[in-house]
PDB file of C-alpha atoms in Angstrom:
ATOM      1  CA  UNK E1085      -8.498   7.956   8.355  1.00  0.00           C
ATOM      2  CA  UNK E1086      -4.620   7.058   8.761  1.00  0.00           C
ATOM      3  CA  UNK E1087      -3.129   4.927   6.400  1.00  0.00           C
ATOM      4  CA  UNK E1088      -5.945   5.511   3.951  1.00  0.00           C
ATOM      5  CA  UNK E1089      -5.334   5.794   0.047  1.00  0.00           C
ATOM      6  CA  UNK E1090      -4.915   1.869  -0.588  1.00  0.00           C
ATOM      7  CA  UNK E1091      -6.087  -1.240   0.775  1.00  0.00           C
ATOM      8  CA  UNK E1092      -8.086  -1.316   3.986  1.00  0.00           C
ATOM      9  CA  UNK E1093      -7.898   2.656   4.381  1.00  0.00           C
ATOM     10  CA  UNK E1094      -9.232   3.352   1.449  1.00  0.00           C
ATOM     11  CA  UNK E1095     -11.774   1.176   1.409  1.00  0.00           C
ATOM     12  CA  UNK E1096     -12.957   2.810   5.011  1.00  0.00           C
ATOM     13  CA  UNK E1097     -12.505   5.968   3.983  1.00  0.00           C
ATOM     14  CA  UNK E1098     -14.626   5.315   0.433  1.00  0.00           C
ATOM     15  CA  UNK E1099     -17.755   3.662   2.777  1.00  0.00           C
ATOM     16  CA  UNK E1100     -17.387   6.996   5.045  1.00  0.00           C
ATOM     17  CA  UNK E1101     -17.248   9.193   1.863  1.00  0.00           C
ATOM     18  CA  UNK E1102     -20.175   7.103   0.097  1.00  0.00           C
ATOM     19  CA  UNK E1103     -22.312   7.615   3.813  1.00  0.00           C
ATOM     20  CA  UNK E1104     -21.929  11.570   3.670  1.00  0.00           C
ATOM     21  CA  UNK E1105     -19.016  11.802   5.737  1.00  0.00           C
ATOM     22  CA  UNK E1106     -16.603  15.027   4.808  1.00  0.00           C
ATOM     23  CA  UNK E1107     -12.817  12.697   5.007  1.00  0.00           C
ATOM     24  CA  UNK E1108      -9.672  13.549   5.251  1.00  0.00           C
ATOM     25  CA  UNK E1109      -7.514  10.542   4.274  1.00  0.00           C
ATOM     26  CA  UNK E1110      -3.746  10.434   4.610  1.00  0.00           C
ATOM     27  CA  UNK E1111      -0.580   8.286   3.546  1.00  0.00           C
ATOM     28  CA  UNK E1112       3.109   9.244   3.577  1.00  0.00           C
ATOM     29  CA  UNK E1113       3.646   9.905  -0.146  1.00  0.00           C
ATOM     30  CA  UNK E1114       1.894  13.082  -1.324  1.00  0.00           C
ATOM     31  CA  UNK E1115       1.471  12.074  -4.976  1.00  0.00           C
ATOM     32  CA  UNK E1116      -0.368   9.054  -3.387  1.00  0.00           C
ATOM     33  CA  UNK E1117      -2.560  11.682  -1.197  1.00  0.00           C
ATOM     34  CA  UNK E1118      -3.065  13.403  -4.570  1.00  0.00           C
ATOM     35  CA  UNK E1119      -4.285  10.384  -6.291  1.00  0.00           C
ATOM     36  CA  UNK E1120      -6.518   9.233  -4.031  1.00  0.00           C
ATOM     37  CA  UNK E1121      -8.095  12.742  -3.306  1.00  0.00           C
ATOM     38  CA  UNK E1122      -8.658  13.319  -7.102  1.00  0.00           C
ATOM     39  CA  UNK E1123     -10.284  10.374  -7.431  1.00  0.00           C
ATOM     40  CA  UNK E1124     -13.009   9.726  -4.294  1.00  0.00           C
ATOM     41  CA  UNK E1125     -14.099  13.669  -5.205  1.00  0.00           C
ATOM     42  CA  UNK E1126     -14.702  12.340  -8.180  1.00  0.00           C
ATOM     43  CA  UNK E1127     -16.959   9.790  -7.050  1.00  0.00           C
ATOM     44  CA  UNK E1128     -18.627  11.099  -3.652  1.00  0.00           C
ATOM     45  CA  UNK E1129     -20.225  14.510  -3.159  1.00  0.00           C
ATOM     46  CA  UNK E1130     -18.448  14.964   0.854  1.00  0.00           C
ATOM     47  CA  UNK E1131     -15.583  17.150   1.215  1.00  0.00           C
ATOM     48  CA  UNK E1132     -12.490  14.970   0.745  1.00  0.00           C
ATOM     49  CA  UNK E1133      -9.489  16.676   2.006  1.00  0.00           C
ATOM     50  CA  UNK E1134      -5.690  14.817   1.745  1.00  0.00           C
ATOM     51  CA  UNK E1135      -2.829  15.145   4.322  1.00  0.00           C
ATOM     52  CA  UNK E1136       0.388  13.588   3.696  1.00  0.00           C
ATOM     53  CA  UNK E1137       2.832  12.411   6.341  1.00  0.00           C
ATOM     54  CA  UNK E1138       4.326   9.800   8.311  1.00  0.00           C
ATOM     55  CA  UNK E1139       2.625   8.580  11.445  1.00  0.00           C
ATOM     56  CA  UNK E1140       5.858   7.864  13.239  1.00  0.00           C
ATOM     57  CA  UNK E1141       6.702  11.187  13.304  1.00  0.00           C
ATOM     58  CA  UNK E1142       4.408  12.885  16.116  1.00  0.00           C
ATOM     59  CA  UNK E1143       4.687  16.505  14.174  1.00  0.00           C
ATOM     60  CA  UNK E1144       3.286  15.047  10.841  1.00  0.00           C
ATOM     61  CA  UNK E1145       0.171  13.726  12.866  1.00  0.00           C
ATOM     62  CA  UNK E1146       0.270  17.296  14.683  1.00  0.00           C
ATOM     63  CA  UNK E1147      -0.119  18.843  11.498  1.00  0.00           C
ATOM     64  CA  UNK E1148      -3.003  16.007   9.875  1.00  0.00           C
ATOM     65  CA  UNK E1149      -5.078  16.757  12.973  1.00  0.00           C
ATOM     66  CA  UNK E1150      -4.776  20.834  12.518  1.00  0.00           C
ATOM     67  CA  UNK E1151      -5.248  20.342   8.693  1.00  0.00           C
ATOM     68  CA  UNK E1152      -8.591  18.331   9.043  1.00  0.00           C
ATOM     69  CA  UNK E1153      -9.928  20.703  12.105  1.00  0.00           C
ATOM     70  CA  UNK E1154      -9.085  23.453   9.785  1.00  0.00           C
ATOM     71  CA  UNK E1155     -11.276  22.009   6.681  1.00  0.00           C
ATOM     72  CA  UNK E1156     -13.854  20.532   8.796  1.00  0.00           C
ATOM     73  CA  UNK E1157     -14.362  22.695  11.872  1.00  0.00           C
ATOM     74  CA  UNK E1158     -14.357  19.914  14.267  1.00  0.00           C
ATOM     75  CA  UNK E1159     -13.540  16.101  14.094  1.00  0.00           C
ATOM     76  CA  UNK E1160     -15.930  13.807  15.634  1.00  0.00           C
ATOM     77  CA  UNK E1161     -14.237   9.938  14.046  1.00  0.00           C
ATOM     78  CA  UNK E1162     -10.858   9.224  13.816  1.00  0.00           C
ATOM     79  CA  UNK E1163      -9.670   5.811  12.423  1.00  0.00           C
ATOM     80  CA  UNK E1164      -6.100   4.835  13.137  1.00  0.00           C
ATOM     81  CA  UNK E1165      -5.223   2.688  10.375  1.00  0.00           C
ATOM     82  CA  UNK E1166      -1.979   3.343   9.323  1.00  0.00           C
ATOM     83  CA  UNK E1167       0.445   0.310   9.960  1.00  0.00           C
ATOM     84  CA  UNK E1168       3.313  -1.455   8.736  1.00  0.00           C
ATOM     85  CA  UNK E1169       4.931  -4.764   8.681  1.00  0.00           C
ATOM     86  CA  UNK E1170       8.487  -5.149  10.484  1.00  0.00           C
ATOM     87  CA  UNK E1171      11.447  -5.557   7.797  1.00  0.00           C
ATOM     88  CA  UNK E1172      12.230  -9.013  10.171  1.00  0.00           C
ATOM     89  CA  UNK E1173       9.203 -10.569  12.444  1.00  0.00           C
ATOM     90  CA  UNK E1174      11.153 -12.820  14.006  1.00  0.00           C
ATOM     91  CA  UNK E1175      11.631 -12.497  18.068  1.00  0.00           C
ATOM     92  CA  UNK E1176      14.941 -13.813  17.642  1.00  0.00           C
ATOM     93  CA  UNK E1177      16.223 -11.885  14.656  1.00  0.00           C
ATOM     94  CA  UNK E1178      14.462  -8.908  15.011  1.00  0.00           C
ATOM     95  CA  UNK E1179      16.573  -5.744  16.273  1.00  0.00           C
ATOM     96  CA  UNK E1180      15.818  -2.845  18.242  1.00  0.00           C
ATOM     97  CA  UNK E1181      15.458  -0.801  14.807  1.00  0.00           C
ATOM     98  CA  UNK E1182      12.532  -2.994  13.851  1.00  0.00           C
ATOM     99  CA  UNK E1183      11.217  -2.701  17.165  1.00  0.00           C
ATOM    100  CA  UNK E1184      11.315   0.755  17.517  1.00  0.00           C
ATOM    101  CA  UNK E1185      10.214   1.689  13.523  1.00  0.00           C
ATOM    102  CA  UNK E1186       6.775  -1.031  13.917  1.00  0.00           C
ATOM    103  CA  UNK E1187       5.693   0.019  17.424  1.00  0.00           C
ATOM    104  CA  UNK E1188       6.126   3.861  16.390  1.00  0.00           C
ATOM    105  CA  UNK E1189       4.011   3.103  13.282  1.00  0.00           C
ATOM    106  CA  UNK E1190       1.679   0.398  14.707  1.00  0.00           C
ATOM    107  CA  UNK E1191       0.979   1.822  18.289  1.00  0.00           C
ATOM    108  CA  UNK E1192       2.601   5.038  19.224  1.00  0.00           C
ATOM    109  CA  UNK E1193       1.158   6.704  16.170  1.00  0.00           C
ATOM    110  CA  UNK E1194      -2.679   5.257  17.280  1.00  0.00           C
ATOM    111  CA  UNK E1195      -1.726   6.273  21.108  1.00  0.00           C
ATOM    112  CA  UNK E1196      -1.120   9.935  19.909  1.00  0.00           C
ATOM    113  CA  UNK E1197      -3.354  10.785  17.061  1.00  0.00           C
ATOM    114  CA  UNK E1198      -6.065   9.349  19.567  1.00  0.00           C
ATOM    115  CA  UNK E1199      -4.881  11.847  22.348  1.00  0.00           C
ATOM    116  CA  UNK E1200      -4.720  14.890  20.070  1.00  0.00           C
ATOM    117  CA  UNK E1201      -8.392  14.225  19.023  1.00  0.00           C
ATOM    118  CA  UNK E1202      -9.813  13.275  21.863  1.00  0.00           C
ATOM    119  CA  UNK E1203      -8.406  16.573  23.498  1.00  0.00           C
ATOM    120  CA  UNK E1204     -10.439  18.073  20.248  1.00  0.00           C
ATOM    121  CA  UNK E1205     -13.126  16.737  21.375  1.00  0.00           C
ATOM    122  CA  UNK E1206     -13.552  17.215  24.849  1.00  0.00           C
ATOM    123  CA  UNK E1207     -12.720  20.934  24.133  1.00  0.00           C
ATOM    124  CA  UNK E1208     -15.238  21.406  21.584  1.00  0.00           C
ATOM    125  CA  UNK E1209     -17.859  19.149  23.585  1.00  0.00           C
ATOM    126  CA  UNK E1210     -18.115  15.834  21.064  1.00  0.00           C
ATOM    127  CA  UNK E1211     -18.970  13.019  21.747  1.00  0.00           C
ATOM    128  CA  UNK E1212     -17.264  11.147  18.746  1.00  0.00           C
ATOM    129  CA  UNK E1213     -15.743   7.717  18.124  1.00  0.00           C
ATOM    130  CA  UNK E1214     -12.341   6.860  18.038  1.00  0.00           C
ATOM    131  CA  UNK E1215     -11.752   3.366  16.490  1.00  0.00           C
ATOM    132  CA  UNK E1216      -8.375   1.631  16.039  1.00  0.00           C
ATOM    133  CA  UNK E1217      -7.506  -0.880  13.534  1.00  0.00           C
ATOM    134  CA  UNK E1218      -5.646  -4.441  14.677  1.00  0.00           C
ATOM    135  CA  UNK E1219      -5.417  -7.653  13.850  1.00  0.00           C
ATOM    136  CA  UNK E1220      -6.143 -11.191  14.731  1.00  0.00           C
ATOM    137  CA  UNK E1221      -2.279 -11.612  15.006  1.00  0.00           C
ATOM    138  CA  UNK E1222      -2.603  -9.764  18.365  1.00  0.00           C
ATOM    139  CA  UNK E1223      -5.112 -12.525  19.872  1.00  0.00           C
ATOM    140  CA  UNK E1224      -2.468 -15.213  18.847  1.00  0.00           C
ATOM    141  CA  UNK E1225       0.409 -16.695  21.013  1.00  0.00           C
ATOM    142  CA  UNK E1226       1.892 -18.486  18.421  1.00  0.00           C
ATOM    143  CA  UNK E1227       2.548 -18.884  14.652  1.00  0.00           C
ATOM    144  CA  UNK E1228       4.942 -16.174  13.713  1.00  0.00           C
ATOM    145  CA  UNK E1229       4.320 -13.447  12.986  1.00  0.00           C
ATOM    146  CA  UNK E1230       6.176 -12.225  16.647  1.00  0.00           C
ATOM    147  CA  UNK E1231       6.864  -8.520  16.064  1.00  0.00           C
ATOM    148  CA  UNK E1232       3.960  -7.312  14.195  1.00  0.00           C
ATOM    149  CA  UNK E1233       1.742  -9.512  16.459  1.00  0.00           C
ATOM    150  CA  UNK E1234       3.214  -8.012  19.815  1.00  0.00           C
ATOM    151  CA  UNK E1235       2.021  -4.157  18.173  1.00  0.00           C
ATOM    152  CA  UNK E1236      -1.539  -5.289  17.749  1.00  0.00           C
ATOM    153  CA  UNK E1237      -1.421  -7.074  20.645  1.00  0.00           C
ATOM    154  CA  UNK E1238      -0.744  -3.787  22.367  1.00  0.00           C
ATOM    155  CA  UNK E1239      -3.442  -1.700  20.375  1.00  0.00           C
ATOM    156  CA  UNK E1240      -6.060  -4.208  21.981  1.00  0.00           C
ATOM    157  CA  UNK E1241      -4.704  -2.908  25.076  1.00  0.00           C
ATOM    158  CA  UNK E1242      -4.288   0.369  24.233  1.00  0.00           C
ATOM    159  CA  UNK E1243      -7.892   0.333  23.087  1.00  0.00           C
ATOM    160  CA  UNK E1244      -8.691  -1.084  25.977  1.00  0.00           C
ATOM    161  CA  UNK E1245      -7.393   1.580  28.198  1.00  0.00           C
ATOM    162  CA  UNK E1246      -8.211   4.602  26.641  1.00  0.00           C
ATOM    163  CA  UNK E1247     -11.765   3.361  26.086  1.00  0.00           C
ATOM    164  CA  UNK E1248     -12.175   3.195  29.781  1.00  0.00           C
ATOM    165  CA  UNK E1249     -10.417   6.803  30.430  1.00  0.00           C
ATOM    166  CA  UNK E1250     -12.326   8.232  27.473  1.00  0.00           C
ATOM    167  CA  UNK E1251     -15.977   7.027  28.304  1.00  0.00           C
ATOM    168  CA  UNK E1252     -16.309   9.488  30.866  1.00  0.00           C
ATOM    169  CA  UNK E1253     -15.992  12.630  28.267  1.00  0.00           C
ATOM    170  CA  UNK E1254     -18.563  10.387  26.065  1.00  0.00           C
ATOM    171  CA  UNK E1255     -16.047   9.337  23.543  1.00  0.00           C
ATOM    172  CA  UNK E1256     -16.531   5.960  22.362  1.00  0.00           C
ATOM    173  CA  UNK E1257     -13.153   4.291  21.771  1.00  0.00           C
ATOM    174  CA  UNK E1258     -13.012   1.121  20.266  1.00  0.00           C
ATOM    175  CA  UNK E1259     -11.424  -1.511  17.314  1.00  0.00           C
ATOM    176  CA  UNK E1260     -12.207  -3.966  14.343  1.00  0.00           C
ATOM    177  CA  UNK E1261      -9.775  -6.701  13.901  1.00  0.00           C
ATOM    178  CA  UNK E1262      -8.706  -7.905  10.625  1.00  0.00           C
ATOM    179  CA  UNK E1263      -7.449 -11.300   9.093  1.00  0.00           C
ATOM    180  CA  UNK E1264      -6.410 -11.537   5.338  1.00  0.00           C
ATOM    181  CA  UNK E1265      -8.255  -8.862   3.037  1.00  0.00           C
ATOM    182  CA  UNK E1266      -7.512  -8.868  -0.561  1.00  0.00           C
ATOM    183  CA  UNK E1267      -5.651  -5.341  -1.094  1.00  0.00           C
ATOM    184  CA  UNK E1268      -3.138  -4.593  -3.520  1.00  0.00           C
ATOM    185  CA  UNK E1269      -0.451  -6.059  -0.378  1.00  0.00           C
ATOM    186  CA  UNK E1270      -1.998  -9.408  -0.585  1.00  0.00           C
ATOM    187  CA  UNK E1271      -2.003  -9.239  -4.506  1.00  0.00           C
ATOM    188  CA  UNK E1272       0.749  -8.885  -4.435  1.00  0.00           C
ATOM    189  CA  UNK E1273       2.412 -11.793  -2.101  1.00  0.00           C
ATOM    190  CA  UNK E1274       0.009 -13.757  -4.224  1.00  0.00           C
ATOM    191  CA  UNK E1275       1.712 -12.657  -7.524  1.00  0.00           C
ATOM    192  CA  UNK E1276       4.875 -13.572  -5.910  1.00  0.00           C
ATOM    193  CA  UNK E1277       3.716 -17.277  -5.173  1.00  0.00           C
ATOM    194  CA  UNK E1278       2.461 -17.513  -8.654  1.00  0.00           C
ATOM    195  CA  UNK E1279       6.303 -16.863  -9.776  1.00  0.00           C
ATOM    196  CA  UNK E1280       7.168 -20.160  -7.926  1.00  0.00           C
ATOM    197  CA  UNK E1281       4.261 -22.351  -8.662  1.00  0.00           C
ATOM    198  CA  UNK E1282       3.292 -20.672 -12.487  1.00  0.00           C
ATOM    199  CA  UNK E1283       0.356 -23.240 -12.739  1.00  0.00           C
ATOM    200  CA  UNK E1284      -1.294 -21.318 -10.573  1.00  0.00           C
ATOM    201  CA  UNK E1285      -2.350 -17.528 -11.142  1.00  0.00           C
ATOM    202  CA  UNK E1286      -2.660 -15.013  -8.918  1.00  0.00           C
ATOM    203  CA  UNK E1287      -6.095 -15.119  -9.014  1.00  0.00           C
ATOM    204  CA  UNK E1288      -6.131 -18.766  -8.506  1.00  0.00           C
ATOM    205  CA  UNK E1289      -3.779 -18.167  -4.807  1.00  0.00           C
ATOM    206  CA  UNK E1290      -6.445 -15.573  -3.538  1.00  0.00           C
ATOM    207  CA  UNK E1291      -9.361 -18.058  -3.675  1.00  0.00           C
ATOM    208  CA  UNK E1292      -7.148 -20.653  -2.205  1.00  0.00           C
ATOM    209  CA  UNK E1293      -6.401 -18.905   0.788  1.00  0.00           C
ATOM    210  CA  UNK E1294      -9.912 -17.825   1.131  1.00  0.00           C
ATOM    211  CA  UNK E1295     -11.110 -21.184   1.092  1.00  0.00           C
ATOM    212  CA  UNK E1296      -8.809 -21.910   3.781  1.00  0.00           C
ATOM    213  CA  UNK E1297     -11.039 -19.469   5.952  1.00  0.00           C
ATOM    214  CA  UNK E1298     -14.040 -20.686   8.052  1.00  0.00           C
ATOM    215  CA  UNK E1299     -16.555 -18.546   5.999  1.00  0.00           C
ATOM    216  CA  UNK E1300     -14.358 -20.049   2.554  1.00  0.00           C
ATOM    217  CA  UNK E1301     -13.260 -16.214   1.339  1.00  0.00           C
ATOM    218  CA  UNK E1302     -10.774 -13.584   1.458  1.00  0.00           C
ATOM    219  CA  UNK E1303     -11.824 -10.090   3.493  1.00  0.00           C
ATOM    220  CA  UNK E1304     -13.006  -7.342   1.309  1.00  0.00           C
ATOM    221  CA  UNK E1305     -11.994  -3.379   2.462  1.00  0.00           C
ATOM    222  CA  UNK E1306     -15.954  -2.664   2.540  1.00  0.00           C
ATOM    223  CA  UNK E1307     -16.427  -5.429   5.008  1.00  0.00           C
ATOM    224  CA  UNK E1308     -13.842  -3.135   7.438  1.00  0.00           C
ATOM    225  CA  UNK E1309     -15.809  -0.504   6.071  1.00  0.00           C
ATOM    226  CA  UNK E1310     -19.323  -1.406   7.086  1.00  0.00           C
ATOM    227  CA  UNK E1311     -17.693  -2.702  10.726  1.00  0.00           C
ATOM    228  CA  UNK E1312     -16.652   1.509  11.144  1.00  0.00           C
ATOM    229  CA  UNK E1313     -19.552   2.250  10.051  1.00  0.00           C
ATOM    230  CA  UNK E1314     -21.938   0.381  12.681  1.00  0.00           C
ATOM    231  CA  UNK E1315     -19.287   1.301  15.260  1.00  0.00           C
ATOM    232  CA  UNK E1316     -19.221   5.010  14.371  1.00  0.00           C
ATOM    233  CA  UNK E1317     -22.991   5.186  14.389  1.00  0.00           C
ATOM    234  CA  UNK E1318     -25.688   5.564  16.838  1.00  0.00           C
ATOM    235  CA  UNK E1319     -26.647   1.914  16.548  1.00  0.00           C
ATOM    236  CA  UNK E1320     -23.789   1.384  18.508  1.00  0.00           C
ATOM    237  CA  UNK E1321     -23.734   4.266  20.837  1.00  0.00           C
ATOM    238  CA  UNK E1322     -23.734   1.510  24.141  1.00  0.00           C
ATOM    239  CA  UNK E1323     -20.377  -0.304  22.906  1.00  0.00           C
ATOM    240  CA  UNK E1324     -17.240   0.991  24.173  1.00  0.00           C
ATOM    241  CA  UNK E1325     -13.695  -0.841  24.364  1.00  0.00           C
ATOM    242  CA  UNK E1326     -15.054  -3.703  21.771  1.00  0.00           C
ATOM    243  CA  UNK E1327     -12.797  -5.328  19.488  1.00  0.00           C
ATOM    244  CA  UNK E1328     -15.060  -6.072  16.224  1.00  0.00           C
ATOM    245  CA  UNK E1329     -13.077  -9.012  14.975  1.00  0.00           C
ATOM    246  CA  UNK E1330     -14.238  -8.919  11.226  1.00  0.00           C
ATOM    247  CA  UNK E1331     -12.133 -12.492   9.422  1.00  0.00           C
ATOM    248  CA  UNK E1332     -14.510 -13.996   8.299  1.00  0.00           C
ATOM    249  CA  UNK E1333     -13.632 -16.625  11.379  1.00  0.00           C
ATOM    250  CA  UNK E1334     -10.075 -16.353  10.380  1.00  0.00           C
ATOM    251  CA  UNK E1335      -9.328 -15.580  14.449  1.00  0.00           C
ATOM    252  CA  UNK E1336     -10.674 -19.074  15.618  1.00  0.00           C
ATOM    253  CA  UNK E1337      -8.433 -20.770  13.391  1.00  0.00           C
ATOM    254  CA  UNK E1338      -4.459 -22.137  14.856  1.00  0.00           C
TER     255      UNK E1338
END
């Protein structure tokens, strides 16, 4: 699991971990890794393994996907989680920097780490899953949010597209979509509004933007978790190229 010792990662990779499910989670700061490995072996009896590194560098996901075959023997899930949000989302403002650093992050990184393991895979003989992580932002064609919406935008299609070229070595490639899920990000921006508007705590901010939902909450990193879980399982074995949108009906909204 990219991306995978806070927020939505982690709470994949802890519903993998709590299902059996040997996991090798990764983020770019090692004493992060560290943390988070100390901790889930603390609390689940699989083999939890941690590989720092960047996902926009293509030698650092080289050297997650030898790490983890090492450890495990074979890989048969990968979920590409890791993603970032562009220093400036604006079409206009945005420069080629930003361009380049959120599509290497958001969409190169799933592109690759899916090839390496899928070549895994059809080498070894598995069948796996391969499941990428988006957002509603990438079903939208307006509201801000331009560059980070244009790189999930593209992982639908990416999805799309290796899900199709994969199917025939009986790897099941496909997505769940997020809206807003309260993670230590959203907290945060929360925390930040409280600053301005200090009748109102942080706490407060969270249930007021879940009530703006159609289901009247915030996300939860187990409800991602349970969506990888029914996608990564047998129940599921006829579903290829799906995007799960799991927002609570955050995606029908304006």
């Amino acid at each position: 699991v990219t991306g995978s010792t806070k927020g939505i990662g982690r709470g994949i990779a802890e519903s993998l971990a709590e299902n059996g499910a040997n996991v090798a989670i990764n983020a770019r700061t090692a004493a992060d890794v560290d943390e988070a490995v100390t901790e889930m072996n603390a609390d689940y009896e699989g083999h939890i393994i941690g590989v720092p590194g960047n996902v926009s560098d293509p030698a650092d996901i080289e050297a997650l996907i030898e790490t983890a075959i090492e450890a495990f023997g074979t890989i048969d899930l990968l979920v590409n989680n890791a993603a970032m949000w562009p220093r400036e989302d604006s079409m206009i403002e945005a420069s080629l920097d930003d361009w380049n650093q959120v599509m290497n992050v958001n969409v190169r990184s799933q592109f690759y780490t899916a090839k390496l393991v899928a070549e895994h895979m059809i080498e070894r003989g598995i069948e796996g899953d391969i499941i990428n992580v988006t957002s509603q932002t990438g079903d939208r064609r307006c509201g801000g949010r331009g560059l980070y919406g244009t790189s999930n935008t593209a992982v639908n299609g990416l999805t799309w597209r290796m899900a199709y070229d994969y199917a025939q070595h009986g790897i099941r490639v496909n997505a769940v979509s997020t809206d807003a899920t309260e993670t230590h990000q959203l907290r945060y921006k929360a925390e930040m509004v409280s600053e301005d508007e200090p009748a109102r705590s942080a706490g407060d901010i969270l249930t007021d933007w879940g009530a703006t939902r159609p289901l009247g909450r915030l996300g939860q990193p187990t409800d991602l978790g349970d969506a990888i879980l029914f996608l990564a399982s047998d129940r599921a074995s006829y579903i290829i190229g799906t995007i799960l949108r799991v927002s609570g009906g955050g995606n029908l909204q304006g």
